[in-house]
mmCIF file of C-alpha atoms in Angstrom:
data_model
loop_
_atom_site.group_PDB
_atom_site.id
_atom_site.type_symbol
_atom_site.label_atom_id
_atom_site.label_comp_id
_atom_site.label_asym_id
_atom_site.label_seq_id
_atom_site.Cartn_x
_atom_site.Cartn_y
_atom_site.Cartn_z
ATOM 1 C CA MET B 1 107.683 138.502 132.730
ATOM 2 C CA LYS B 2 105.562 136.368 134.970
ATOM 3 C CA GLN B 3 103.416 133.617 133.384
ATOM 4 C CA ILE B 4 99.764 134.127 134.030
ATOM 5 C CA LEU B 5 97.228 131.404 134.421
ATOM 6 C CA VAL B 6 94.121 131.968 132.274
ATOM 7 C CA GLN B 7 91.281 129.766 131.316
ATOM 8 C CA ASP B 8 90.655 128.806 127.686
ATOM 9 C CA LYS B 9 87.302 127.017 127.353
ATOM 10 C CA ASN B 10 87.745 123.691 129.240
ATOM 11 C CA GLN B 11 91.357 124.001 130.329
ATOM 12 C CA SER B 12 93.713 126.363 132.092
ATOM 13 C CA ILE B 13 96.724 127.608 130.126
ATOM 14 C CA ALA B 14 99.756 129.537 131.269
ATOM 15 C CA ILE B 15 100.732 132.285 128.879
ATOM 16 C CA ASP B 16 103.665 134.708 128.962
ATOM 17 C CA SER B 17 102.436 138.306 129.183
ATOM 18 C CA MET B 18 105.434 139.363 127.043
ATOM 19 C CA ASP B 19 104.085 137.186 124.300
ATOM 20 C CA VAL B 20 100.889 139.181 124.536
ATOM 21 C CA ALA B 21 102.740 142.458 124.566
ATOM 22 C CA ARG B 22 104.662 141.409 121.396
ATOM 23 C CA GLY B 23 101.441 140.406 119.734
ATOM 24 C CA ASN B 24 102.196 136.686 119.750
ATOM 25 C CA PHE B 25 98.868 135.617 121.150
ATOM 26 C CA ASN B 26 95.664 133.887 120.170
ATOM 27 C CA PRO B 27 92.877 136.509 120.244
ATOM 28 C CA PHE B 28 90.378 133.843 121.243
ATOM 29 C CA LEU B 29 92.490 133.149 124.345
ATOM 30 C CA VAL B 30 92.838 136.719 125.426
ATOM 31 C CA ALA B 31 89.185 137.451 124.818
ATOM 32 C CA ASN B 32 88.272 134.979 127.597
ATOM 33 C CA TYR B 33 89.244 137.556 130.198
ATOM 34 C CA VAL B 34 88.222 140.849 128.582
ATOM 35 C CA ASP B 35 84.576 141.671 128.249
ATOM 36 C CA TYR B 36 82.576 144.485 126.718
ATOM 37 C CA ASP B 37 82.479 146.740 129.831
ATOM 38 C CA ASN B 38 86.135 146.077 130.720
ATOM 39 C CA ASP B 39 85.144 144.243 133.856
ATOM 40 C CA PHE B 40 87.851 141.820 134.961
ATOM 41 C CA LYS B 41 87.362 138.475 136.643
ATOM 42 C CA PRO B 42 90.587 136.822 137.983
ATOM 43 C CA ILE B 43 91.068 133.110 137.164
ATOM 44 C CA GLY B 44 93.223 130.952 139.458
ATOM 45 C CA GLY B 45 96.794 131.434 140.778
ATOM 46 C CA GLY B 46 96.252 132.815 144.258
ATOM 47 C CA GLN B 47 96.530 136.450 145.527
ATOM 48 C CA LYS B 48 100.090 136.950 144.274
ATOM 49 C CA ALA B 49 99.252 135.827 140.779
ATOM 50 C CA HIS B 50 96.092 137.899 140.982
ATOM 51 C CA ASP B 51 98.079 141.036 141.785
ATOM 52 C CA LYS B 52 100.551 140.398 138.989
ATOM 53 C CA TYR B 53 97.669 139.769 136.718
ATOM 54 C CA ILE B 54 96.038 143.062 137.643
ATOM 55 C CA GLN B 55 99.345 144.857 137.019
ATOM 56 C CA TRP B 56 99.660 143.214 133.623
ATOM 57 C CA TYR B 57 96.046 143.853 132.784
ATOM 58 C CA LYS B 58 96.301 147.592 133.407
ATOM 59 C CA ALA B 59 99.555 147.865 131.454
ATOM 60 C CA TYR B 60 98.361 145.982 128.401
ATOM 61 C CA LEU B 61 94.681 146.705 128.427
ATOM 62 C CA PRO B 62 94.737 148.360 125.003
ATOM 63 C CA ILE B 63 96.461 145.275 123.522
ATOM 64 C CA ALA B 64 94.014 142.947 125.197
ATOM 65 C CA GLN B 65 91.063 145.010 124.048
ATOM 66 C CA GLN B 66 92.407 144.903 120.505
ATOM 67 C CA ALA B 67 92.687 141.161 120.867
ATOM 68 C CA PHE B 68 89.093 141.024 121.994
ATOM 69 C CA ASN B 69 87.972 143.022 118.994
ATOM 70 C CA GLU B 70 89.961 140.750 116.727
ATOM 71 C CA ALA B 71 88.355 137.723 118.376
ATOM 72 C CA VAL B 72 84.894 139.120 117.811
ATOM 73 C CA SER B 73 85.705 139.822 114.167
ATOM 74 C CA GLU B 74 87.125 136.326 113.615
ATOM 75 C CA MET B 75 84.085 134.697 115.257
ATOM 76 C CA GLN B 76 81.772 136.804 113.076
ATOM 77 C CA LYS B 77 83.704 135.742 110.006
ATOM 78 C CA ALA B 78 83.646 132.114 111.135
ATOM 79 C CA PHE B 79 79.910 132.104 111.766
ATOM 80 C CA GLY B 80 79.240 134.113 108.641
ATOM 81 C CA SER B 81 81.179 131.711 106.394
ATOM 82 C CA ALA B 82 79.549 128.728 108.034
ATOM 83 C CA GLU B 83 76.127 130.153 107.216
ATOM 84 C CA LYS B 84 77.211 130.817 103.621
ATOM 85 C CA GLU B 85 78.313 127.210 103.279
ATOM 86 C CA VAL B 86 74.733 125.936 103.920
ATOM 87 C CA ILE B 87 73.383 125.021 100.532
ATOM 88 C CA TYR B 88 69.601 124.794 100.046
ATOM 89 C CA HIS B 89 67.881 123.135 97.195
ATOM 90 C CA ALA B 90 66.013 125.425 94.818
ATOM 91 C CA LYS B 91 62.664 124.079 96.079
ATOM 92 C CA PHE B 92 63.570 124.550 99.785
ATOM 93 C CA ASP B 93 61.504 127.719 100.241
ATOM 94 C CA THR B 94 58.544 126.157 98.407
ATOM 95 C CA ILE B 95 58.566 123.166 100.681
ATOM 96 C CA LEU B 96 59.053 125.314 103.841
ATOM 97 C CA ASN B 97 56.257 127.663 102.986
ATOM 98 C CA ALA B 98 53.909 124.788 102.137
ATOM 99 C CA ILE B 99 54.553 123.357 105.641
ATOM 100 C CA ARG B 100 53.870 126.791 107.167
ATOM 101 C CA ASP B 101 50.594 126.903 105.269
ATOM 102 C CA ASN B 102 49.697 123.426 106.673
ATOM 103 C CA LYS B 103 49.886 121.706 103.356
ATOM 104 C CA SER B 104 51.236 118.162 102.785
ATOM 105 C CA PRO B 105 53.986 118.476 100.195
ATOM 106 C CA TYR B 106 54.651 115.498 97.936
ATOM 107 C CA LEU B 107 58.199 115.645 96.525
ATOM 108 C CA VAL B 108 58.371 113.995 93.187
ATOM 109 C CA GLY B 109 61.758 113.400 91.564
ATOM 110 C CA PRO B 110 64.543 110.976 90.649
ATOM 111 C CA ALA B 111 66.325 108.863 93.200
ATOM 112 C CA GLY B 112 69.318 110.424 94.904
ATOM 113 C CA THR B 113 68.297 114.054 94.576
ATOM 114 C CA GLY B 114 68.576 114.724 98.344
ATOM 115 C CA LYS B 115 64.885 114.810 99.230
ATOM 116 C CA SER B 116 65.504 113.479 102.719
ATOM 117 C CA PHE B 117 68.275 115.923 103.451
ATOM 118 C CA THR B 118 66.185 118.891 102.381
ATOM 119 C CA CYS B 119 63.366 117.721 104.663
ATOM 120 C CA GLU B 120 65.814 117.607 107.562
ATOM 121 C CA GLN B 121 66.832 121.159 106.726
ATOM 122 C CA VAL B 122 63.149 122.178 106.721
ATOM 123 C CA ALA B 123 62.634 120.574 110.128
ATOM 124 C CA LYS B 124 65.686 122.394 111.502
ATOM 125 C CA LYS B 125 64.521 125.697 110.128
ATOM 126 C CA LEU B 126 61.153 125.212 111.808
ATOM 127 C CA GLY B 127 62.692 123.986 115.065
ATOM 128 C CA LEU B 128 60.887 120.620 114.802
ATOM 129 C CA GLU B 129 62.001 117.116 115.589
ATOM 130 C CA PHE B 130 62.618 115.164 112.387
ATOM 131 C CA TYR B 131 61.254 111.687 111.813
ATOM 132 C CA SER B 132 61.389 109.604 108.642
ATOM 133 C CA GLN B 133 60.146 106.368 107.215
ATOM 134 C CA ASN B 134 60.964 104.652 103.960
ATOM 135 C CA ALA B 135 58.683 102.390 101.927
ATOM 136 C CA VAL B 136 56.641 100.013 104.067
ATOM 137 C CA SER B 137 55.387 96.544 103.310
ATOM 138 C CA ASP B 138 52.857 96.492 106.149
ATOM 139 C CA ALA B 139 50.746 99.224 107.807
ATOM 140 C CA SER B 140 52.271 98.281 111.189
ATOM 141 C CA ASP B 141 55.555 99.772 110.009
ATOM 142 C CA LEU B 142 53.733 103.080 110.345
ATOM 143 C CA THR B 143 51.305 102.590 113.159
ATOM 144 C CA GLY B 144 53.364 100.355 115.392
ATOM 145 C CA TYR B 145 52.244 97.007 116.785
ATOM 146 C CA THR B 146 51.794 95.004 119.990
ATOM 147 C CA ASP B 147 54.499 92.350 120.442
ATOM 148 C CA ALA B 148 54.166 88.824 121.737
ATOM 149 C CA VAL B 149 54.220 89.894 125.425
ATOM 150 C CA GLY B 150 51.747 92.694 124.940
ATOM 151 C CA ASN B 151 54.074 95.662 124.731
ATOM 152 C CA TYR B 152 53.276 98.333 122.208
ATOM 153 C CA VAL B 153 56.178 99.002 119.757
ATOM 154 C CA GLU B 154 56.118 102.676 118.808
ATOM 155 C CA LYS B 155 57.075 103.797 115.353
ATOM 156 C CA ALA B 156 58.224 107.153 114.094
ATOM 157 C CA PHE B 157 54.814 108.143 112.739
ATOM 158 C CA TYR B 158 53.166 107.555 116.110
ATOM 159 C CA LYS B 159 55.772 109.700 117.932
ATOM 160 C CA ALA B 160 55.501 112.554 115.454
ATOM 161 C CA PHE B 161 51.693 112.488 115.278
ATOM 162 C CA LYS B 162 51.345 112.481 119.053
ATOM 163 C CA ASN B 163 54.225 114.640 120.177
ATOM 164 C CA GLY B 164 54.773 116.901 117.183
ATOM 165 C CA GLY B 165 57.473 117.022 114.603
ATOM 166 C CA LEU B 166 58.149 116.821 110.880
ATOM 167 C CA PHE B 167 57.485 113.323 109.480
ATOM 168 C CA LEU B 168 58.915 112.306 106.114
ATOM 169 C CA PHE B 169 57.237 109.328 104.462
ATOM 170 C CA ASP B 170 59.642 108.512 101.650
ATOM 171 C CA GLU B 171 59.051 106.188 98.687
ATOM 172 C CA ILE B 172 55.299 106.214 99.193
ATOM 173 C CA ASP B 173 54.812 104.969 95.661
ATOM 174 C CA SER B 174 56.584 101.721 96.752
ATOM 175 C CA SER B 175 54.414 101.210 99.886
ATOM 176 C CA VAL B 176 51.399 99.030 100.383
ATOM 177 C CA PRO B 177 47.954 100.660 99.892
ATOM 178 C CA GLU B 178 46.970 99.921 103.549
ATOM 179 C CA ALA B 179 49.782 102.173 104.759
ATOM 180 C CA LEU B 180 48.692 104.989 102.473
ATOM 181 C CA MET B 181 45.162 104.709 103.748
ATOM 182 C CA CYS B 182 46.434 105.215 107.287
ATOM 183 C CA ILE B 183 48.183 108.436 106.230
ATOM 184 C CA ASN B 184 45.196 109.562 104.255
ATOM 185 C CA ASN B 185 42.867 109.109 107.206
ATOM 186 C CA ALA B 186 45.317 110.849 109.571
ATOM 187 C CA ILE B 187 45.624 113.874 107.251
ATOM 188 C CA ALA B 188 41.822 114.005 106.649
ATOM 189 C CA ASN B 189 40.554 113.497 110.188
ATOM 190 C CA GLY B 190 43.358 114.789 112.459
ATOM 191 C CA VAL B 191 42.806 111.838 114.745
ATOM 192 C CA MET B 192 43.901 108.240 114.635
ATOM 193 C CA LEU B 193 43.408 105.013 116.551
ATOM 194 C CA PHE B 194 46.664 103.193 117.104
ATOM 195 C CA PRO B 195 47.123 99.453 117.772
ATOM 196 C CA ASN B 196 47.681 100.051 121.484
ATOM 197 C CA GLY B 197 44.062 101.165 121.745
ATOM 198 C CA GLU B 198 45.028 104.870 122.098
ATOM 199 C CA GLN B 199 43.103 107.386 120.116
ATOM 200 C CA VAL B 200 45.504 110.165 119.389
ATOM 201 C CA ARG B 201 44.591 113.634 118.223
ATOM 202 C CA GLN B 202 47.089 115.175 115.858
ATOM 203 C CA HIS B 203 49.567 117.371 117.662
ATOM 204 C CA LYS B 204 49.462 121.034 116.643
ATOM 205 C CA ASP B 205 53.060 120.851 115.522
ATOM 206 C CA PHE B 206 52.730 117.727 113.460
ATOM 207 C CA HIS B 207 53.543 118.127 109.806
ATOM 208 C CA ILE B 208 54.089 115.592 107.052
ATOM 209 C CA ILE B 209 56.103 115.524 103.838
ATOM 210 C CA LEU B 210 55.748 112.637 101.367
ATOM 211 C CA ALA B 211 58.240 111.783 98.679
ATOM 212 C CA GLY B 212 58.412 109.435 95.729
ATOM 213 C CA ASN B 213 59.897 108.875 92.323
ATOM 214 C CA THR B 214 56.589 109.017 90.350
ATOM 215 C CA PHE B 215 53.516 111.169 90.339
ATOM 216 C CA GLY B 216 51.499 108.295 91.739
ATOM 217 C CA THR B 217 49.949 107.325 88.450
ATOM 218 C CA GLY B 218 51.723 103.948 88.180
ATOM 219 C CA ALA B 219 55.027 102.491 87.044
ATOM 220 C CA THR B 220 57.379 104.172 84.591
ATOM 221 C CA ASN B 221 60.283 102.944 82.523
ATOM 222 C CA GLU B 222 62.802 104.001 85.230
ATOM 223 C CA TYR B 223 60.689 102.970 88.187
ATOM 224 C CA ASN B 224 58.750 99.954 86.965
ATOM 225 C CA THR B 225 57.684 98.557 90.325
ATOM 226 C CA ARG B 226 55.957 101.753 91.609
ATOM 227 C CA CYS B 227 52.347 101.642 92.606
ATOM 228 C CA GLN B 228 49.389 103.817 91.608
ATOM 229 C CA LEU B 229 48.198 106.081 94.394
ATOM 230 C CA ASP B 230 44.489 106.399 95.269
ATOM 231 C CA GLY B 231 42.893 109.413 93.584
ATOM 232 C CA ALA B 232 41.482 110.850 96.798
ATOM 233 C CA PHE B 233 44.867 110.506 98.487
ATOM 234 C CA ARG B 234 46.617 112.267 95.607
ATOM 235 C CA ASP B 235 44.063 115.065 95.794
ATOM 236 C CA ARG B 236 45.104 115.884 99.350
ATOM 237 C CA LEU B 237 48.794 116.324 98.386
ATOM 238 C CA PHE B 238 50.652 119.455 97.371
ATOM 239 C CA PHE B 239 52.872 118.368 94.485
ATOM 240 C CA VAL B 240 56.454 119.668 94.295
ATOM 241 C CA ARG B 241 58.659 118.712 91.335
ATOM 242 C CA TYR B 242 62.031 117.973 92.938
ATOM 243 C CA ASN B 243 64.940 117.454 90.531
ATOM 244 C CA TYR B 244 68.706 117.686 90.633
ATOM 245 C CA ASP B 245 69.925 121.161 91.651
ATOM 246 C CA LYS B 246 73.007 122.748 90.107
ATOM 247 C CA LYS B 247 74.031 124.632 93.267
ATOM 248 C CA VAL B 248 73.863 121.417 95.249
ATOM 249 C CA GLU B 249 75.898 119.579 92.628
ATOM 250 C CA GLU B 250 78.574 122.257 92.572
ATOM 251 C CA SER B 251 78.790 122.096 96.369
ATOM 252 C CA ILE B 252 79.123 118.311 96.390
ATOM 253 C CA ALA B 253 81.862 118.475 93.714
ATOM 254 C CA ASN B 254 83.674 121.297 95.526
ATOM 255 C CA ASP B 255 83.436 123.237 92.264
ATOM 256 C CA ASN B 256 85.840 120.787 90.634
ATOM 257 C CA LYS B 257 85.413 121.519 86.907
ATOM 258 C CA ASP B 258 86.653 118.072 85.634
ATOM 259 C CA VAL B 259 84.258 116.319 87.977
ATOM 260 C CA LEU B 260 81.282 118.437 87.033
ATOM 261 C CA ASP B 261 82.079 118.296 83.311
ATOM 262 C CA PHE B 262 82.176 114.504 83.308
ATOM 263 C CA TYR B 263 79.071 114.171 85.520
ATOM 264 C CA TYR B 264 76.930 116.445 83.331
ATOM 265 C CA ALA B 265 78.258 115.038 80.075
ATOM 266 C CA TYR B 266 77.742 111.432 81.202
ATOM 267 C CA ARG B 267 74.152 112.055 82.206
ATOM 268 C CA LYS B 268 73.427 113.986 79.058
ATOM 269 C CA THR B 269 74.883 111.214 76.919
ATOM 270 C CA LEU B 270 72.714 108.586 78.661
ATOM 271 C CA LYS B 271 69.666 110.589 77.810
ATOM 272 C CA LYS B 272 70.785 111.179 74.245
ATOM 273 C CA LEU B 273 71.335 107.390 73.679
ATOM 274 C CA GLY B 274 68.157 106.403 75.518
ATOM 275 C CA ILE B 275 70.074 104.432 78.187
ATOM 276 C CA LYS B 276 67.918 103.998 81.296
ATOM 277 C CA GLN B 277 70.290 104.485 84.203
ATOM 278 C CA ILE B 278 70.177 106.724 87.282
ATOM 279 C CA VAL B 279 73.103 109.121 87.736
ATOM 280 C CA SER B 280 72.522 110.877 91.059
ATOM 281 C CA TYR B 281 74.312 112.929 93.703
ATOM 282 C CA ARG B 282 75.672 109.656 95.084
ATOM 283 C CA GLY B 283 77.720 109.017 92.012
ATOM 284 C CA LEU B 284 78.840 112.673 91.934
ATOM 285 C CA ASP B 285 79.918 112.472 95.599
ATOM 286 C CA THR B 286 81.868 109.250 94.900
ATOM 287 C CA LEU B 287 83.610 110.898 91.949
ATOM 288 C CA ALA B 288 84.473 114.057 93.812
ATOM 289 C CA ASN B 289 85.388 112.821 97.260
ATOM 290 C CA CYS B 290 86.854 109.302 97.045
ATOM 291 C CA ASN B 291 90.623 109.671 97.295
ATOM 292 C CA THR B 292 91.739 106.063 97.564
ATOM 293 C CA LEU B 293 89.876 104.416 94.726
ATOM 294 C CA SER B 294 91.315 104.754 91.208
ATOM 295 C CA PRO B 295 89.343 106.767 88.616
ATOM 296 C CA GLU B 296 88.619 103.546 86.731
ATOM 297 C CA ASP B 297 87.203 101.921 89.870
ATOM 298 C CA ILE B 298 85.039 104.949 90.562
ATOM 299 C CA ILE B 299 83.672 105.148 87.011
ATOM 300 C CA GLU B 300 82.829 101.446 86.933
ATOM 301 C CA GLY B 301 81.503 101.287 90.497
ATOM 302 C CA ALA B 302 79.415 104.485 90.469
ATOM 303 C CA PHE B 303 78.622 105.131 86.807
ATOM 304 C CA THR B 304 78.815 102.294 84.271
ATOM 305 C CA LYS B 305 77.884 99.653 86.823
ATOM 306 C CA GLU B 306 76.122 96.728 84.994
ATOM 307 C CA LEU B 307 76.564 98.210 81.486
ATOM 308 C CA GLY B 308 78.223 96.046 78.841
ATOM 309 C CA ALA B 309 81.317 96.908 76.826
ATOM 310 C CA ASP B 310 79.398 97.912 73.698
ATOM 311 C CA THR B 311 77.151 100.340 75.700
ATOM 312 C CA ILE B 312 80.170 101.821 77.536
ATOM 313 C CA TYR B 313 81.898 102.404 74.225
ATOM 314 C CA GLN B 314 78.802 104.112 72.870
ATOM 315 C CA ILE B 315 78.844 106.521 75.797
ATOM 316 C CA TYR B 316 82.584 107.091 75.363
ATOM 317 C CA THR B 317 82.281 107.989 71.693
ATOM 318 C CA ASN B 318 79.322 110.334 72.285
ATOM 319 C CA ILE B 319 80.332 112.055 75.472
ATOM 320 C CA GLY B 320 81.907 115.004 73.696
ATOM 321 C CA ILE B 321 84.548 116.039 76.265
ATOM 322 C CA ASN B 322 87.983 114.903 77.200
ATOM 323 C CA ASN B 323 89.455 114.759 80.647
ATOM 324 C CA LYS B 324 90.973 112.160 83.015
ATOM 325 C CA TYR B 325 87.578 110.747 83.803
ATOM 326 C CA VAL B 326 86.722 110.206 80.167
ATOM 327 C CA GLU B 327 90.103 108.484 79.793
ATOM 328 C CA ALA B 328 89.144 106.322 82.799
ATOM 329 C CA LEU B 329 85.825 105.555 81.095
ATOM 330 C CA TYR B 330 87.734 104.175 78.084
ATOM 331 C CA LYS B 331 89.899 102.060 80.335
ATOM 332 C CA VAL B 332 86.735 100.707 81.930
ATOM 333 C CA TYR B 333 85.460 99.852 78.450
ATOM 334 C CA GLU B 334 88.688 97.959 77.698
ATOM 335 C CA ASN B 335 88.535 96.081 81.029
ATOM 336 C CA VAL B 336 84.879 95.087 80.656
ATOM 337 C CA LYS B 337 85.484 93.984 77.014
ATOM 338 C CA GLU B 338 88.295 91.766 78.135
ATOM 339 C CA GLU B 339 86.243 90.314 80.982
ATOM 340 C CA GLU B 340 83.322 89.591 78.621
ATOM 341 C CA ALA B 341 85.631 87.819 76.220
ATOM 342 C CA ASN B 342 86.841 85.552 79.050
ATOM 343 C CA TRP B 343 83.404 84.633 80.344
#
């Protein structure tokens, strides 16, 4: 049988019509030249190839139509599974609806819980440009500034406030009070004077989310450098408790039972022993998805970190489970003990 030139996305590919007749074809390929109303559009090859193609098309239309149906089905499955794989934090809807109601959510929770990622998901859901800013040591990090030659240097907050978008101000409890006053005035008044002399009225599609590790009442044992937020500023915020989420953790760990068992048991043991250490999604991701590092290296680098041999041994004896990661924990204890003896 004659080879026929058909177009597959960005390239032209010659396929043997007998392969199609035998069913040895890619349905996505065949679907490129069969549409819903059976209208045919020839692609390349000249009049002779076109005639042959018409002949083939008529002879094997049922097969081609079946291929098209299979292609549609496969694409629906592909898009459906991709949608299912999107994992949202348990507080996603709360944050999304707060934005829709023109509130200013303040996400309060431990480090490494995925606050920034969830805010990106919210922005995408709302069809908004996403901007973010971490802790600032000067108000100009928010408002922008005029450089030595008189040019105004725009910052993310200026762009979002003027043009619309979702602005995340992360680690606000680590930022200077002057920066927080800028945000407070912007939220309160809906207008702001920027260092370039431009008075900007808040865009109708501007929204702000704030995030921190404390409730803004001052330092804690875990976060001992955090600042106290002004009472009037706190009053404007919509507080959202944002903690670790089991669905997210299972997704990060690819439902690996050994990984999840160790991760949960390690964190629970730290709490039981009163050991102040953050065990976040970052450590879980390292444990689940690093394939080159040894288990011992991962445990020491992402979990025990600065802990001494005696503390590591305490964790080991109280962890209450046994798998390869617990065995690696014991090896880390032995290594650290030996290193401490040689110091």
